[in-house]
mmCIF file of C-alpha atoms in Angstrom:
data_model
loop_
_atom_site.group_PDB
_atom_site.id
_atom_site.type_symbol
_atom_site.label_atom_id
_atom_site.label_comp_id
_atom_site.label_asym_id
_atom_site.label_seq_id
_atom_site.Cartn_x
_atom_site.Cartn_y
_atom_site.Cartn_z
ATOM 1 C CA MET A 17 4.559 -125.890 -15.511
ATOM 2 C CA LEU A 18 5.001 -124.847 -19.166
ATOM 3 C CA VAL A 19 4.819 -121.195 -20.126
ATOM 4 C CA ASN A 20 3.637 -120.200 -23.589
ATOM 5 C CA THR A 21 6.319 -117.908 -25.017
ATOM 6 C CA ALA A 22 4.737 -117.592 -28.457
ATOM 7 C CA THR A 23 3.467 -114.217 -29.588
ATOM 8 C CA PRO A 24 -0.280 -114.000 -28.951
ATOM 9 C CA GLY A 25 -2.259 -115.006 -32.026
ATOM 10 C CA LEU A 26 0.789 -116.431 -33.847
ATOM 11 C CA GLY A 27 0.906 -119.957 -32.508
ATOM 12 C CA SER A 28 3.823 -121.857 -34.022
ATOM 13 C CA VAL A 29 7.061 -120.806 -35.714
ATOM 14 C CA GLY A 30 5.498 -121.259 -39.165
ATOM 15 C CA ASP A 31 2.784 -118.813 -38.236
ATOM 16 C CA TYR A 32 5.470 -116.253 -37.434
ATOM 17 C CA GLY A 33 6.839 -116.539 -40.978
ATOM 18 C CA ASN A 34 3.356 -115.907 -42.362
ATOM 19 C CA PHE A 35 3.010 -112.952 -40.001
ATOM 20 C CA LEU A 36 6.252 -111.439 -41.325
ATOM 21 C CA ASN A 37 5.169 -111.937 -44.931
ATOM 22 C CA ASN A 38 1.810 -110.261 -44.258
ATOM 23 C CA LYS A 39 3.375 -107.464 -42.231
ATOM 24 C CA ALA A 40 5.947 -106.666 -44.939
ATOM 25 C CA GLY A 41 3.194 -105.645 -47.347
ATOM 26 C CA SER A 42 1.643 -103.174 -44.901
ATOM 27 C CA GLY A 43 4.624 -100.801 -44.697
ATOM 28 C CA ASP A 44 7.052 -99.798 -41.987
ATOM 29 C CA SER A 45 4.944 -98.808 -39.017
ATOM 30 C CA ILE A 46 7.822 -97.287 -37.036
ATOM 31 C CA ILE A 47 8.834 -94.675 -39.601
ATOM 32 C CA SER A 48 5.299 -94.150 -40.875
ATOM 33 C CA GLY A 49 4.056 -93.791 -37.306
ATOM 34 C CA GLY A 50 6.845 -91.354 -36.519
ATOM 35 C CA ILE A 51 5.992 -89.230 -39.538
ATOM 36 C CA GLU A 52 2.310 -89.324 -38.590
ATOM 37 C CA VAL A 53 3.106 -88.090 -35.065
ATOM 38 C CA LEU A 54 5.249 -85.271 -36.461
ATOM 39 C CA TYR A 55 2.407 -84.224 -38.787
ATOM 40 C CA LYS A 56 0.113 -84.113 -35.755
ATOM 41 C CA PHE A 57 2.646 -81.902 -33.976
ATOM 42 C CA MET A 58 2.769 -79.645 -37.038
ATOM 43 C CA THR A 59 -1.021 -79.317 -36.927
ATOM 44 C CA LEU A 60 -0.860 -78.523 -33.217
ATOM 45 C CA PHE A 61 1.817 -75.864 -33.723
ATOM 46 C CA SER A 62 -0.117 -74.393 -36.626
ATOM 47 C CA ASP A 63 -3.284 -74.187 -34.497
ATOM 48 C CA LEU A 64 -1.352 -72.595 -31.610
ATOM 49 C CA ALA A 65 0.180 -70.005 -33.921
ATOM 50 C CA GLN A 66 -3.201 -69.218 -35.491
ATOM 51 C CA GLY A 67 -4.829 -68.790 -32.063
ATOM 52 C CA LYS A 68 -2.050 -66.469 -30.915
ATOM 53 C CA TYR A 69 -2.237 -64.548 -34.185
ATOM 54 C CA ASP A 70 -5.999 -64.054 -33.724
ATOM 55 C CA GLN A 71 -5.422 -62.701 -30.190
ATOM 56 C CA MET A 72 -2.654 -60.472 -31.493
ATOM 57 C CA SER A 73 -4.920 -59.083 -34.199
ATOM 58 C CA VAL A 74 -7.629 -58.185 -31.652
ATOM 59 C CA LYS A 75 -5.101 -56.484 -29.366
ATOM 60 C CA ALA A 76 -3.543 -54.555 -32.258
ATOM 61 C CA ASP A 77 -6.991 -53.227 -33.204
ATOM 62 C CA ARG A 78 -7.665 -52.252 -29.593
ATOM 63 C CA SER A 79 -4.300 -50.513 -29.331
ATOM 64 C CA ARG A 80 -5.110 -48.405 -32.375
ATOM 65 C CA ASN A 81 -8.624 -47.653 -31.118
ATOM 66 C CA SER A 82 -7.391 -46.642 -27.653
ATOM 67 C CA GLN A 83 -4.776 -44.373 -29.192
ATOM 68 C CA GLU A 84 -7.434 -42.836 -31.437
ATOM 69 C CA ALA A 85 -9.638 -42.157 -28.386
ATOM 70 C CA ALA A 86 -6.629 -40.629 -26.589
ATOM 71 C CA ASN A 87 -6.062 -38.384 -29.605
ATOM 72 C CA GLN A 88 -9.700 -37.227 -29.414
ATOM 73 C CA VAL A 89 -9.194 -36.315 -25.757
ATOM 74 C CA ASP A 90 -5.938 -34.561 -26.673
ATOM 75 C CA SER A 91 -7.773 -32.451 -29.240
ATOM 76 C CA LYS A 92 -10.255 -31.416 -26.528
ATOM 77 C CA ILE A 93 -7.329 -30.460 -24.278
ATOM 78 C CA ALA A 94 -5.915 -28.334 -27.110
ATOM 79 C CA GLU A 95 -9.220 -26.456 -27.339
ATOM 80 C CA ILE A 96 -8.874 -25.208 -23.757
ATOM 81 C CA ASP A 97 -7.452 -21.697 -24.015
ATOM 82 C CA ASP A 98 -8.444 -20.506 -20.554
ATOM 83 C CA PRO A 99 -7.301 -22.602 -17.536
ATOM 84 C CA LYS A 100 -10.561 -21.742 -15.760
ATOM 85 C CA LYS A 101 -12.634 -23.190 -18.560
ATOM 86 C CA GLY A 102 -13.074 -26.841 -19.368
ATOM 87 C CA ALA A 103 -13.997 -29.042 -22.297
ATOM 88 C CA ASP A 104 -16.522 -31.785 -22.878
ATOM 89 C CA LEU A 105 -15.362 -35.374 -23.054
ATOM 90 C CA PRO A 106 -16.681 -36.889 -26.316
ATOM 91 C CA ASP A 107 -19.509 -39.387 -25.778
ATOM 92 C CA VAL A 108 -17.783 -41.907 -28.061
ATOM 93 C CA VAL A 109 -14.757 -41.875 -25.757
ATOM 94 C CA ILE A 110 -16.942 -42.480 -22.687
ATOM 95 C CA LYS A 111 -18.734 -45.313 -24.494
ATOM 96 C CA TYR A 112 -15.432 -46.832 -25.653
ATOM 97 C CA MET A 113 -13.984 -46.736 -22.142
ATOM 98 C CA ARG A 114 -17.130 -48.372 -20.728
ATOM 99 C CA GLU A 115 -17.149 -51.140 -23.332
ATOM 100 C CA HIS A 116 -13.484 -51.980 -22.776
ATOM 101 C CA ASN A 117 -13.420 -51.501 -18.987
ATOM 102 C CA ILE A 118 -10.634 -48.927 -19.176
ATOM 103 C CA THR A 119 -10.058 -47.439 -15.750
ATOM 104 C CA VAL A 120 -8.874 -43.981 -14.759
ATOM 105 C CA MET A 121 -6.921 -43.938 -11.493
ATOM 106 C CA GLY A 122 -8.368 -47.364 -10.650
ATOM 107 C CA LYS A 123 -11.984 -46.313 -11.275
ATOM 108 C CA SER A 124 -14.360 -46.987 -14.132
ATOM 109 C CA ILE A 125 -14.969 -43.960 -16.346
ATOM 110 C CA ASP A 126 -18.412 -43.448 -14.783
ATOM 111 C CA ASP A 127 -17.026 -43.623 -11.229
ATOM 112 C CA TYR A 128 -14.164 -41.301 -12.151
ATOM 113 C CA LEU A 129 -16.477 -38.698 -13.717
ATOM 114 C CA ASP A 130 -18.761 -38.955 -10.693
ATOM 115 C CA SER A 131 -15.814 -38.514 -8.291
ATOM 116 C CA ILE A 132 -14.734 -35.265 -9.972
ATOM 117 C CA GLY A 133 -18.296 -33.926 -10.050
ATOM 118 C CA HIS A 134 -18.863 -34.167 -13.807
ATOM 119 C CA LYS A 135 -21.052 -37.230 -14.160
ATOM 120 C CA ASP A 136 -22.095 -36.233 -17.685
ATOM 121 C CA GLY A 137 -18.501 -35.624 -18.864
ATOM 122 C CA LYS A 138 -19.144 -31.951 -19.578
ATOM 123 C CA GLY A 139 -16.840 -29.097 -18.553
ATOM 124 C CA LEU A 140 -13.807 -31.182 -17.559
ATOM 125 C CA LYS A 141 -10.639 -29.368 -16.555
ATOM 126 C CA LYS A 142 -7.339 -29.932 -18.325
ATOM 127 C CA GLY A 143 -5.949 -32.129 -15.519
ATOM 128 C CA ASP A 144 -9.006 -34.390 -15.610
ATOM 129 C CA LEU A 145 -8.755 -34.737 -19.380
ATOM 130 C CA ASP A 146 -5.030 -35.472 -19.039
ATOM 131 C CA SER A 147 -5.842 -38.312 -16.606
ATOM 132 C CA ILE A 148 -8.348 -39.800 -19.053
ATOM 133 C CA LYS A 149 -5.909 -39.405 -21.952
ATOM 134 C CA GLY A 150 -3.213 -41.113 -19.869
ATOM 135 C CA ALA A 151 -5.517 -44.047 -19.118
ATOM 136 C CA LEU A 152 -6.259 -44.492 -22.819
ATOM 137 C CA GLU A 153 -2.588 -44.255 -23.782
ATOM 138 C CA SER A 154 -1.725 -46.751 -21.051
ATOM 139 C CA ASP A 155 -4.304 -49.198 -22.421
ATOM 140 C CA SER A 156 -2.912 -48.701 -25.922
ATOM 141 C CA GLY A 157 0.612 -49.375 -24.625
ATOM 142 C CA ARG A 158 -0.420 -52.555 -22.799
ATOM 143 C CA CYS A 159 -2.115 -53.856 -25.936
ATOM 144 C CA SER A 160 0.951 -52.986 -27.991
ATOM 145 C CA ASP A 161 3.159 -54.854 -25.489
ATOM 146 C CA PHE A 162 0.874 -57.884 -25.806
ATOM 147 C CA VAL A 163 1.302 -57.763 -29.592
ATOM 148 C CA SER A 164 5.092 -57.715 -29.222
ATOM 149 C CA GLN A 165 5.031 -60.662 -26.821
ATOM 150 C CA ALA A 166 2.640 -62.563 -29.088
ATOM 151 C CA GLN A 167 5.009 -62.074 -32.017
ATOM 152 C CA LEU A 168 7.816 -63.655 -29.992
ATOM 153 C CA GLN A 169 5.571 -66.550 -28.976
ATOM 154 C CA ILE A 170 4.500 -67.125 -32.584
ATOM 155 C CA GLN A 171 8.153 -67.083 -33.604
ATOM 156 C CA LYS A 172 8.944 -69.732 -30.976
ATOM 157 C CA VAL A 173 6.023 -71.922 -32.095
ATOM 158 C CA MET A 174 7.110 -71.610 -35.725
ATOM 159 C CA GLN A 175 10.644 -72.693 -34.790
ATOM 160 C CA SER A 176 9.136 -75.865 -33.297
ATOM 161 C CA TYR A 177 7.055 -76.272 -36.458
ATOM 162 C CA ASN A 178 10.212 -76.011 -38.567
ATOM 163 C CA VAL A 179 11.938 -78.631 -36.394
ATOM 164 C CA CYS A 180 9.070 -81.006 -37.179
ATOM 165 C CA VAL A 181 9.432 -80.298 -40.909
ATOM 166 C CA SER A 182 13.154 -81.000 -40.671
ATOM 167 C CA LEU A 183 12.559 -84.258 -38.777
ATOM 168 C CA ILE A 184 9.998 -85.394 -41.350
ATOM 169 C CA ASN A 185 12.481 -84.676 -44.138
ATOM 170 C CA SER A 186 15.129 -86.681 -42.297
ATOM 171 C CA MET A 187 12.777 -89.608 -41.742
ATOM 172 C CA GLN A 188 11.690 -89.580 -45.380
ATOM 173 C CA THR A 189 15.334 -89.546 -46.456
ATOM 174 C CA LEU A 190 16.036 -92.473 -44.137
ATOM 175 C CA LEU A 191 13.061 -94.360 -45.568
ATOM 176 C CA ALA A 192 14.254 -93.686 -49.128
ATOM 177 C CA GLU A 193 17.752 -94.934 -48.273
ATOM 178 C CA MET A 194 16.290 -98.086 -46.732
ATOM 179 C CA CYS A 195 14.220 -98.713 -49.866
ATOM 180 C CA ASN A 196 17.284 -98.206 -52.081
ATOM 181 C CA LYS A 197 19.334 -100.675 -50.013
ATOM 182 C CA ILE A 198 16.555 -103.256 -50.198
ATOM 183 C CA ALA A 199 16.223 -102.735 -53.954
ATOM 184 C CA GLN A 200 19.993 -103.103 -54.416
ATOM 185 C CA ASN A 201 20.019 -106.332 -52.418
ATOM 186 C CA ILE A 202 17.184 -107.796 -54.487
ATOM 187 C CA ARG A 203 19.135 -107.362 -57.762
#
C-alpha cells in the first residue's frame, strides 16, 4: 500500500516550490507570531495592572474615609469632660458604618448600639466611643494594607510587562539582523 507523504494541498515537488515562493512574500510567521503573542501578553498585563490600580484607588479612598470617621468619633471623645456623661455618635458615622458593613466587636453598628442600650447613638460613654473609633481605625488599617499589597502586585505585573517589551525588542533585533544577512547575500 502506498502512503501519500506530500504536504496536504501541495501535491508534487513543483507545487512545493510555488508554495515557498508564495509564502516568502507573506512574511516570517514565526517571529511575527511571537511578537503578536507578546503584544497580547502586554495587553493582558496592562489590563491586570489597571484592574488592580482601580481596586487600590477604591481602598485608598475608603481608608481615608474610615480614618476621617474615626477622627470625628475622637473629637466626640475629647468633648467628654465628666466620666459620668456621654457624647452622641454623629449620624454620618453611623450611616458610614452601615454602608460599609464595619463591625464593632463582631456586631453591626446597629446591633452594637442596641447591645449597649443606646440604639439611637445618643449618650455613649467613652469606652463605647473608643470601641467604635477602634473599629473605624481597624478598617482604615486593613484598607491601607490592601493598598500596600496592591502596589507590590502592580509592581510584579509591570516587571512581567517589561520582560515582554524586552523580548519584543530582542525579536525585532533578530528580525533586523536576518533581513540584513539576506540583503547582504543578495548583493
